[in-house]
Every structure is written in C-alpha cells, then in structure tokens.
Amino acid sequence: MAGLAPGTVRGYRARGEGLLPDPQLVLGGRALWSRPVAADWVEARERSAAGIGEVLATSPDNPMPRGIAALFDRLTEEYTHYFWGVPKRRRWWVIGQRNKEQVTAVARDLALFVVNDLDRIAGMDNQRDTLFYALRDQLRRGERLRPSSDWIMIAGPVARNLDWLIAHNPARARSLVGEVVGEADRSPELQLSRGTIARTLRECLRVSGTLPAEVYDGFFERALPAGLDNTTAQTD
C-alpha cells in the first residue's frame, strides 16, 4: 500500500488496527488495492488520532506521547528515590528482601498507573476547552506583531499550554487546532483568514514551544485542514 511498508500493513491487519479498506483484489493470498484507494487511506490515517499519535510518539518502540513518556520517567525516578533513596524507607524494602531493581520496578508500576489516568487527574477535556477559549480570546484581542506580519502574537502562557497539550494528548490537540482554525469561518468579525490563524499557531509554538521543529511540522501536517498543512509565517 502506498506510503506504508508491507510489513506495517500486515501488522495492522493482524491486529485489526487502522481500519483498512476491503482489498480490491486478492492474488496469491496477498491483498491488493488500487493506488488512489491506498493514497486516500494513507492520508486519512495520517490525519487520524493514530497518525497524530505516531508523530508525537517517543520512538517507534514506545507509543507514549513525548510528554507522557517524560512524565513517566520523572515519576519513576522520584518514586524510586522516595522508596530507596531515603535510608529509613530503604529499610522497609531490605527487610522484605527487595533490592533496588525490584523497588524501581514497583516505582515504574506506580508511575504507569498515574500516566494512564492522566486524563482524569489533569481534567484533559476541561484543559482542552479552556485552551480553546484562551486562544480565541487571543485572536480577538491580539495585535499583529508588525504591520507587515501575517500572524498574531499569542501570550507565552497560552502558547506553552498548547505546547503541553500537544506533547501530552496529541489527539485532543488536533481537535483543538481544527476548532480554532474554524473560527475564521464562524467568527467573521475577527477578520482573520484560516491561513493567518494556522500561521499564528505555528509561530507561537516556534517562539514558546519545547518540542523539535520537525515534530511540530508533522503534527500540523496532520492536524490542519487540507491546504493549510504547509503554511508558514512570512518574514521580511
């Protein structure tokens, strides 16, 4: 299938992932699709929650979003120190004939429990909705950086919250970006084009974000409506 290695497609089919279309032809036990059908499926998948997740994944072997993986590592380190790094607590484990590796395994389990429940702990839906209203307010109140600029300045705390959501919950960040860009149509009083809003989101992360530029590029290619995915800010 265009854009994906055969082994990847076989993996999707074996695991029932990816919502593959029905094969148009089966030849010698191999499923085949026409190039247009394959291209449409690849584009749809890249723009799906799974496609966004792959862009933000820590590595091909670790599907955790980068922010979640960093939180998991930090919690593991802190729990390990709490249980093993303080002598009076270390005695609890030594009496139970546990060594540091076993204590670290317990710390990892606790850290995994926390990150798996982060949606509830952090109130992700509320975070996403609050960020939408903050971004919309910034677009309504914001001023152009300079007369020749075609993007709006976004306050640092708002931009950093967008960066946090992308790193920790890319699927919700994708829906947020689509809704914010849609304000160009829903709120004509803004007098902002979809392209200007898209460039604004890109630029605020370039200035205030913490992720590599290529990660943002991959995210926006999948999160922005078709035709806006290669939009960049203009400079003089």
C-alpha atoms as a printed R data frame, in Angstrom:
    type eleno elety resid chain resno       x       y      z
1   ATOM     1    CA   MET     A     1   0.000   0.000  0.000
2   ATOM     2    CA   ALA     A     2   1.365   3.415 -0.971
3   ATOM     3    CA   GLY     A     3   3.196   5.184  1.822
4   ATOM     4    CA   LEU     A     4   3.452   2.167  4.136
5   ATOM     5    CA   ALA     A     5   5.829  -0.766  4.224
6   ATOM     6    CA   PRO     A     6   4.202  -4.165  3.526
7   ATOM     7    CA   GLY     A     7   5.137  -5.380  6.993
8   ATOM     8    CA   THR     A     8   3.366  -2.412  8.565
9   ATOM     9    CA   VAL     A     9   0.189  -3.129  6.620
10  ATOM    10    CA   ARG     A    10   0.342  -6.797  7.608
11  ATOM    11    CA   GLY     A    11   0.697  -5.748 11.231
12  ATOM    12    CA   TYR     A    12  -2.357  -3.513 11.030
13  ATOM    13    CA   ARG     A    13  -4.402  -6.316  9.501
14  ATOM    14    CA   ALA     A    14  -3.216  -8.885 12.040
15  ATOM    15    CA   ARG     A    15  -4.073  -6.609 14.982
16  ATOM    16    CA   GLY     A    16  -7.284  -5.291 13.449
17  ATOM    17    CA   GLU     A    17  -5.938  -1.727 13.547
18  ATOM    18    CA   GLY     A    18  -6.036   1.093 11.069
19  ATOM    19    CA   LEU     A    19  -9.500   0.415  9.585
20  ATOM    20    CA   LEU     A    20  -8.030  -0.921  6.359
21  ATOM    21    CA   PRO     A    21 -10.425  -0.891  3.400
22  ATOM    22    CA   ASP     A    22 -11.514  -4.227  1.976
23  ATOM    23    CA   PRO     A    23  -8.987  -5.498 -0.584
24  ATOM    24    CA   GLN     A    24  -9.985  -4.857 -4.186
25  ATOM    25    CA   LEU     A    25  -8.148  -7.970 -5.275
26  ATOM    26    CA   VAL     A    26  -6.568 -10.944 -3.550
27  ATOM    27    CA   LEU     A    27  -3.807 -12.521 -5.603
28  ATOM    28    CA   GLY     A    28  -1.813 -15.453 -4.298
29  ATOM    29    CA   GLY     A    29  -3.031 -14.735 -0.784
30  ATOM    30    CA   ARG     A    30  -1.897 -11.098 -0.965
31  ATOM    31    CA   ALA     A    31  -4.406  -8.272 -0.542
32  ATOM    32    CA   LEU     A    32  -4.136  -5.570 -3.199
33  ATOM    33    CA   TRP     A    33  -5.568  -2.064 -3.519
34  ATOM    34    CA   SER     A    34  -5.511   0.461 -6.342
35  ATOM    35    CA   ARG     A    35  -3.144   3.406 -5.890
36  ATOM    36    CA   PRO     A    36  -5.947   6.022 -5.425
37  ATOM    37    CA   VAL     A    37  -7.650   3.898 -2.753
38  ATOM    38    CA   ALA     A    38  -4.334   3.312 -0.989
39  ATOM    39    CA   ALA     A    39  -3.413   7.010 -1.136
40  ATOM    40    CA   ASP     A    40  -6.802   8.041  0.301
41  ATOM    41    CA   TRP     A    41  -6.435   5.537  3.133
42  ATOM    42    CA   VAL     A    42  -2.888   6.652  3.961
43  ATOM    43    CA   GLU     A    43  -3.949  10.325  4.060
44  ATOM    44    CA   ALA     A    44  -6.975   9.529  6.232
45  ATOM    45    CA   ARG     A    45  -4.876   7.503  8.646
46  ATOM    46    CA   GLU     A    46  -2.189  10.174  8.915
47  ATOM    47    CA   ARG     A    47  -4.877  12.673  9.910
48  ATOM    48    CA   SER     A    48  -6.451  10.247 12.379
49  ATOM    49    CA   ALA     A    49  -5.776  10.078 16.111
50  ATOM    50    CA   ALA     A    50  -3.460   7.118 15.447
51  ATOM    51    CA   GLY     A    51  -1.483   9.088 12.856
52  ATOM    52    CA   ILE     A    52  -1.129  12.065 15.181
53  ATOM    53    CA   GLY     A    53  -0.043   9.705 17.958
54  ATOM    54    CA   GLU     A    54   2.718   8.243 15.806
55  ATOM    55    CA   VAL     A    55   4.153  11.711 15.130
56  ATOM    56    CA   LEU     A    56   4.310  12.506 18.860
57  ATOM    57    CA   ALA     A    57   5.434   9.024 19.906
58  ATOM    58    CA   THR     A    58   8.676   8.881 21.853
59  ATOM    59    CA   SER     A    59  10.104   6.260 19.482
60  ATOM    60    CA   PRO     A    60   8.872   3.510 17.114
61  ATOM    61    CA   ASP     A    61   9.100   1.095 20.054
62  ATOM    62    CA   ASN     A    62   7.418   3.406 22.569
63  ATOM    63    CA   PRO     A    63   3.976   4.722 21.544
64  ATOM    64    CA   MET     A    64   3.731   7.040 24.564
65  ATOM    65    CA   PRO     A    65   3.447  10.717 23.558
66  ATOM    66    CA   ARG     A    66   6.643  12.597 24.366
67  ATOM    67    CA   GLY     A    67   5.126  14.489 27.274
68  ATOM    68    CA   ILE     A    68   3.665  11.338 28.804
69  ATOM    69    CA   ALA     A    69   6.968   9.485 28.438
70  ATOM    70    CA   ALA     A    70   8.866  12.325 30.103
71  ATOM    71    CA   LEU     A    71   6.353  12.380 32.969
72  ATOM    72    CA   PHE     A    72   6.608   8.595 33.328
73  ATOM    73    CA   ASP     A    73  10.414   8.771 33.543
74  ATOM    74    CA   ARG     A    74  10.329  11.606 36.068
75  ATOM    75    CA   LEU     A    75   7.774   9.862 38.284
76  ATOM    76    CA   THR     A    76   9.732   6.606 38.136
77  ATOM    77    CA   GLU     A    77  12.872   8.438 39.240
78  ATOM    78    CA   GLU     A    78  11.079  10.302 42.038
79  ATOM    79    CA   TYR     A    79   9.253   7.230 43.368
80  ATOM    80    CA   THR     A    80  12.465   5.231 43.293
81  ATOM    81    CA   HIS     A    81  14.237   7.934 45.259
82  ATOM    82    CA   TYR     A    82  11.329   8.162 47.724
83  ATOM    83    CA   PHE     A    83  11.358   4.411 48.440
84  ATOM    84    CA   TRP     A    84  15.080   3.685 48.124
85  ATOM    85    CA   GLY     A    85  16.956   6.981 48.371
86  ATOM    86    CA   VAL     A    86  15.974   7.704 51.982
87  ATOM    87    CA   PRO     A    87  17.672   5.265 54.432
88  ATOM    88    CA   LYS     A    88  14.740   4.934 56.821
89  ATOM    89    CA   ARG     A    89  12.453   3.925 53.941
90  ATOM    90    CA   ARG     A    90  15.026   1.719 52.295
91  ATOM    91    CA   ARG     A    91  14.947  -0.458 55.429
92  ATOM    92    CA   TRP     A    92  11.292  -1.319 54.659
93  ATOM    93    CA   TRP     A    93  12.373  -2.933 51.415
94  ATOM    94    CA   VAL     A    94  15.552  -4.521 52.721
95  ATOM    95    CA   ILE     A    95  13.572  -6.246 55.468
96  ATOM    96    CA   GLY     A    96  11.339  -7.613 52.707
97  ATOM    97    CA   GLN     A    97  14.447  -8.795 50.841
98  ATOM    98    CA   ARG     A    98  13.939  -6.373 47.966
99  ATOM    99    CA   ASN     A    99  16.818  -4.833 46.047
100 ATOM   100    CA   LYS     A   100  16.942  -1.525 44.156
101 ATOM   101    CA   GLU     A   101  15.950  -3.109 40.830
102 ATOM   102    CA   GLN     A   102  12.816  -4.558 42.401
103 ATOM   103    CA   VAL     A   103  11.980  -1.251 44.043
104 ATOM   104    CA   THR     A   104  12.432   0.513 40.691
105 ATOM   105    CA   ALA     A   105  10.006  -1.964 39.154
106 ATOM   106    CA   VAL     A   106   7.424  -1.004 41.775
107 ATOM   107    CA   ALA     A   107   8.126   2.678 41.079
108 ATOM   108    CA   ARG     A   108   7.562   2.079 37.350
109 ATOM   109    CA   ASP     A   109   4.219   0.404 38.054
110 ATOM   110    CA   LEU     A   110   3.122   3.361 40.165
111 ATOM   111    CA   ALA     A   111   4.292   5.837 37.518
112 ATOM   112    CA   LEU     A   112   2.427   3.913 34.819
113 ATOM   113    CA   PHE     A   113  -0.733   3.970 36.932
114 ATOM   114    CA   VAL     A   114  -0.515   7.769 37.149
115 ATOM   115    CA   VAL     A   115   0.174   8.455 33.473
116 ATOM   116    CA   ASN     A   116  -2.566   6.053 32.387
117 ATOM   117    CA   ASP     A   117  -5.027   8.049 34.499
118 ATOM   118    CA   LEU     A   118  -3.726  11.469 33.480
119 ATOM   119    CA   ASP     A   119  -6.887  12.307 31.512
120 ATOM   120    CA   ARG     A   120  -8.883  12.195 34.734
121 ATOM   121    CA   ILE     A   121  -6.190  13.640 37.003
122 ATOM   122    CA   ALA     A   122  -5.473  16.632 34.761
123 ATOM   123    CA   GLY     A   123  -9.043  17.050 33.505
124 ATOM   124    CA   MET     A   124  -7.957  16.890 29.863
125 ATOM   125    CA   ASP     A   125 -11.358  17.794 28.421
126 ATOM   126    CA   ASN     A   126 -11.509  20.906 30.592
127 ATOM   127    CA   GLN     A   127  -7.898  21.744 29.729
128 ATOM   128    CA   ARG     A   128  -8.648  21.492 26.024
129 ATOM   129    CA   ASP     A   129 -11.831  23.587 26.202
130 ATOM   130    CA   THR     A   130 -10.229  26.251 28.395
131 ATOM   131    CA   LEU     A   131  -7.330  26.494 25.964
132 ATOM   132    CA   PHE     A   132  -9.758  26.960 23.068
133 ATOM   133    CA   TYR     A   133 -11.373  29.952 24.761
134 ATOM   134    CA   ALA     A   134  -7.955  31.367 25.647
135 ATOM   135    CA   LEU     A   135  -6.746  31.085 22.051
136 ATOM   136    CA   ARG     A   136  -9.976  32.551 20.691
137 ATOM   137    CA   ASP     A   137  -9.640  35.471 23.100
138 ATOM   138    CA   GLN     A   138  -6.034  35.983 21.995
139 ATOM   139    CA   LEU     A   139  -7.134  36.073 18.353
140 ATOM   140    CA   ARG     A   140  -9.849  38.597 19.143
141 ATOM   141    CA   ARG     A   141  -7.682  40.843 21.277
142 ATOM   142    CA   GLY     A   142  -4.309  40.207 19.699
143 ATOM   143    CA   GLU     A   143  -2.484  42.684 17.526
144 ATOM   144    CA   ARG     A   144  -0.242  41.975 14.594
145 ATOM   145    CA   LEU     A   145   3.426  41.785 15.537
146 ATOM   146    CA   ARG     A   146   4.119  44.477 12.973
147 ATOM   147    CA   PRO     A   147   2.119  45.880 10.036
148 ATOM   148    CA   SER     A   148   3.752  43.531  7.521
149 ATOM   149    CA   SER     A   149   3.286  40.422  9.656
150 ATOM   150    CA   ASP     A   150   0.539  37.945  8.829
151 ATOM   151    CA   TRP     A   151   0.218  36.252 12.208
152 ATOM   152    CA   ILE     A   152  -0.997  37.235 15.670
153 ATOM   153    CA   MET     A   153   1.108  37.323 18.810
154 ATOM   154    CA   ILE     A   154  -0.093  34.755 21.368
155 ATOM   155    CA   ALA     A   155   0.743  35.257 25.044
156 ATOM   156    CA   GLY     A   156   3.506  32.966 26.279
157 ATOM   157    CA   PRO     A   157   1.423  31.119 28.912
158 ATOM   158    CA   VAL     A   158  -1.279  30.318 26.330
159 ATOM   159    CA   ALA     A   159   1.293  29.114 23.799
160 ATOM   160    CA   ARG     A   160   3.016  26.960 26.417
161 ATOM   161    CA   ASN     A   161  -0.307  25.372 27.355
162 ATOM   162    CA   LEU     A   162  -0.876  24.499 23.694
163 ATOM   163    CA   ASP     A   163   2.619  23.000 23.619
164 ATOM   164    CA   TRP     A   164   1.796  20.957 26.749
165 ATOM   165    CA   LEU     A   165  -1.428  19.604 25.258
166 ATOM   166    CA   ILE     A   166   0.298  18.591 22.019
167 ATOM   167    CA   ALA     A   167   3.016  16.775 23.976
168 ATOM   168    CA   HIS     A   168   0.637  15.010 26.378
169 ATOM   169    CA   ASN     A   169  -2.548  14.464 24.372
170 ATOM   170    CA   PRO     A   170  -1.978  14.974 20.643
171 ATOM   171    CA   ALA     A   171  -5.434  13.702 19.673
172 ATOM   172    CA   ARG     A   172  -7.176  16.391 21.742
173 ATOM   173    CA   ALA     A   173  -4.682  18.973 20.485
174 ATOM   174    CA   ARG     A   174  -5.560  18.010 16.913
175 ATOM   175    CA   SER     A   175  -9.279  18.604 17.503
176 ATOM   176    CA   LEU     A   176  -8.463  21.888 19.255
177 ATOM   177    CA   VAL     A   177  -6.407  23.157 16.307
178 ATOM   178    CA   GLY     A   178  -9.199  22.322 13.875
179 ATOM   179    CA   GLU     A   179 -11.736  24.159 16.007
180 ATOM   180    CA   VAL     A   180  -9.521  27.235 16.444
181 ATOM   181    CA   VAL     A   181  -8.808  27.480 12.708
182 ATOM   182    CA   GLY     A   182 -12.544  27.142 12.080
183 ATOM   183    CA   GLU     A   183 -13.087  30.416 13.949
184 ATOM   184    CA   ALA     A   184 -12.143  32.161 10.692
185 ATOM   185    CA   ASP     A   185 -15.494  30.979  9.294
186 ATOM   186    CA   ARG     A   186 -17.581  31.037 12.472
187 ATOM   187    CA   SER     A   187 -16.425  34.476 13.646
188 ATOM   188    CA   PRO     A   188 -16.135  36.804 10.635
189 ATOM   189    CA   GLU     A   189 -15.709  39.750 12.993
190 ATOM   190    CA   LEU     A   190 -12.158  38.502 13.600
191 ATOM   191    CA   GLN     A   191 -11.279  39.452 10.028
192 ATOM   192    CA   LEU     A   192  -8.697  36.684 10.050
193 ATOM   193    CA   SER     A   193  -8.238  34.044  7.375
194 ATOM   194    CA   ARG     A   194  -7.792  30.369  8.132
195 ATOM   195    CA   GLY     A   195  -4.219  30.700  6.876
196 ATOM   196    CA   THR     A   196  -3.459  33.538  9.271
197 ATOM   197    CA   ILE     A   197  -4.786  31.544 12.226
198 ATOM   198    CA   ALA     A   198  -2.792  28.484 11.153
199 ATOM   199    CA   ARG     A   199   0.386  30.560 10.864
200 ATOM   200    CA   THR     A   200  -0.336  32.066 14.282
201 ATOM   201    CA   LEU     A   201  -0.485  28.623 15.907
202 ATOM   202    CA   ARG     A   202   2.714  27.533 14.210
203 ATOM   203    CA   GLU     A   203   4.538  30.715 15.106
204 ATOM   204    CA   CYS     A   204   3.521  30.749 18.773
205 ATOM   205    CA   LEU     A   205   4.984  27.256 19.137
206 ATOM   206    CA   ARG     A   206   8.137  28.233 17.276
207 ATOM   207    CA   VAL     A   207   8.621  31.000 19.845
208 ATOM   208    CA   SER     A   208   7.401  29.319 23.042
209 ATOM   209    CA   GLY     A   209   7.305  25.566 22.350
210 ATOM   210    CA   THR     A   210   9.660  22.917 23.678
211 ATOM   211    CA   LEU     A   211   9.368  20.186 21.038
212 ATOM   212    CA   PRO     A   212  11.643  19.808 17.980
213 ATOM   213    CA   ALA     A   213  10.581  21.733 14.870
214 ATOM   214    CA   GLU     A   214  10.109  18.536 12.873
215 ATOM   215    CA   VAL     A   215   7.603  17.256 15.437
216 ATOM   216    CA   TYR     A   216   5.505  20.403 15.068
217 ATOM   217    CA   ASP     A   217   5.741  20.092 11.283
218 ATOM   218    CA   GLY     A   218   4.456  16.519 11.424
219 ATOM   219    CA   PHE     A   219   1.721  17.469 13.855
220 ATOM   220    CA   PHE     A   220   0.401  20.381 11.795
221 ATOM   221    CA   GLU     A   221   0.576  18.401  8.567
222 ATOM   222    CA   ARG     A   222  -1.976  16.064 10.156
223 ATOM   223    CA   ALA     A   223  -3.930  18.494 12.332
224 ATOM   224    CA   LEU     A   224  -4.582  21.387  9.978
225 ATOM   225    CA   PRO     A   225  -7.298  21.222  7.332
226 ATOM   226    CA   ALA     A   226  -6.100  20.185  3.886
227 ATOM   227    CA   GLY     A   227  -4.419  23.056  2.082
228 ATOM   228    CA   LEU     A   228  -3.107  24.683  5.253
229 ATOM   229    CA   ASP     A   229  -0.638  21.995  6.325
230 ATOM   230    CA   ASN     A   230   2.385  23.661  4.720
231 ATOM   231    CA   THR     A   231   1.540  27.184  5.845
232 ATOM   232    CA   THR     A   232   4.438  29.088  7.399
233 ATOM   233    CA   ALA     A   233   4.788  32.597  8.681
234 ATOM   234    CA   GLN     A   234   6.069  35.251  6.302
235 ATOM   235    CA   THR     A   235   9.092  37.290  7.240
236 ATOM   236    CA   ASP     A   236  10.593  40.426  5.787
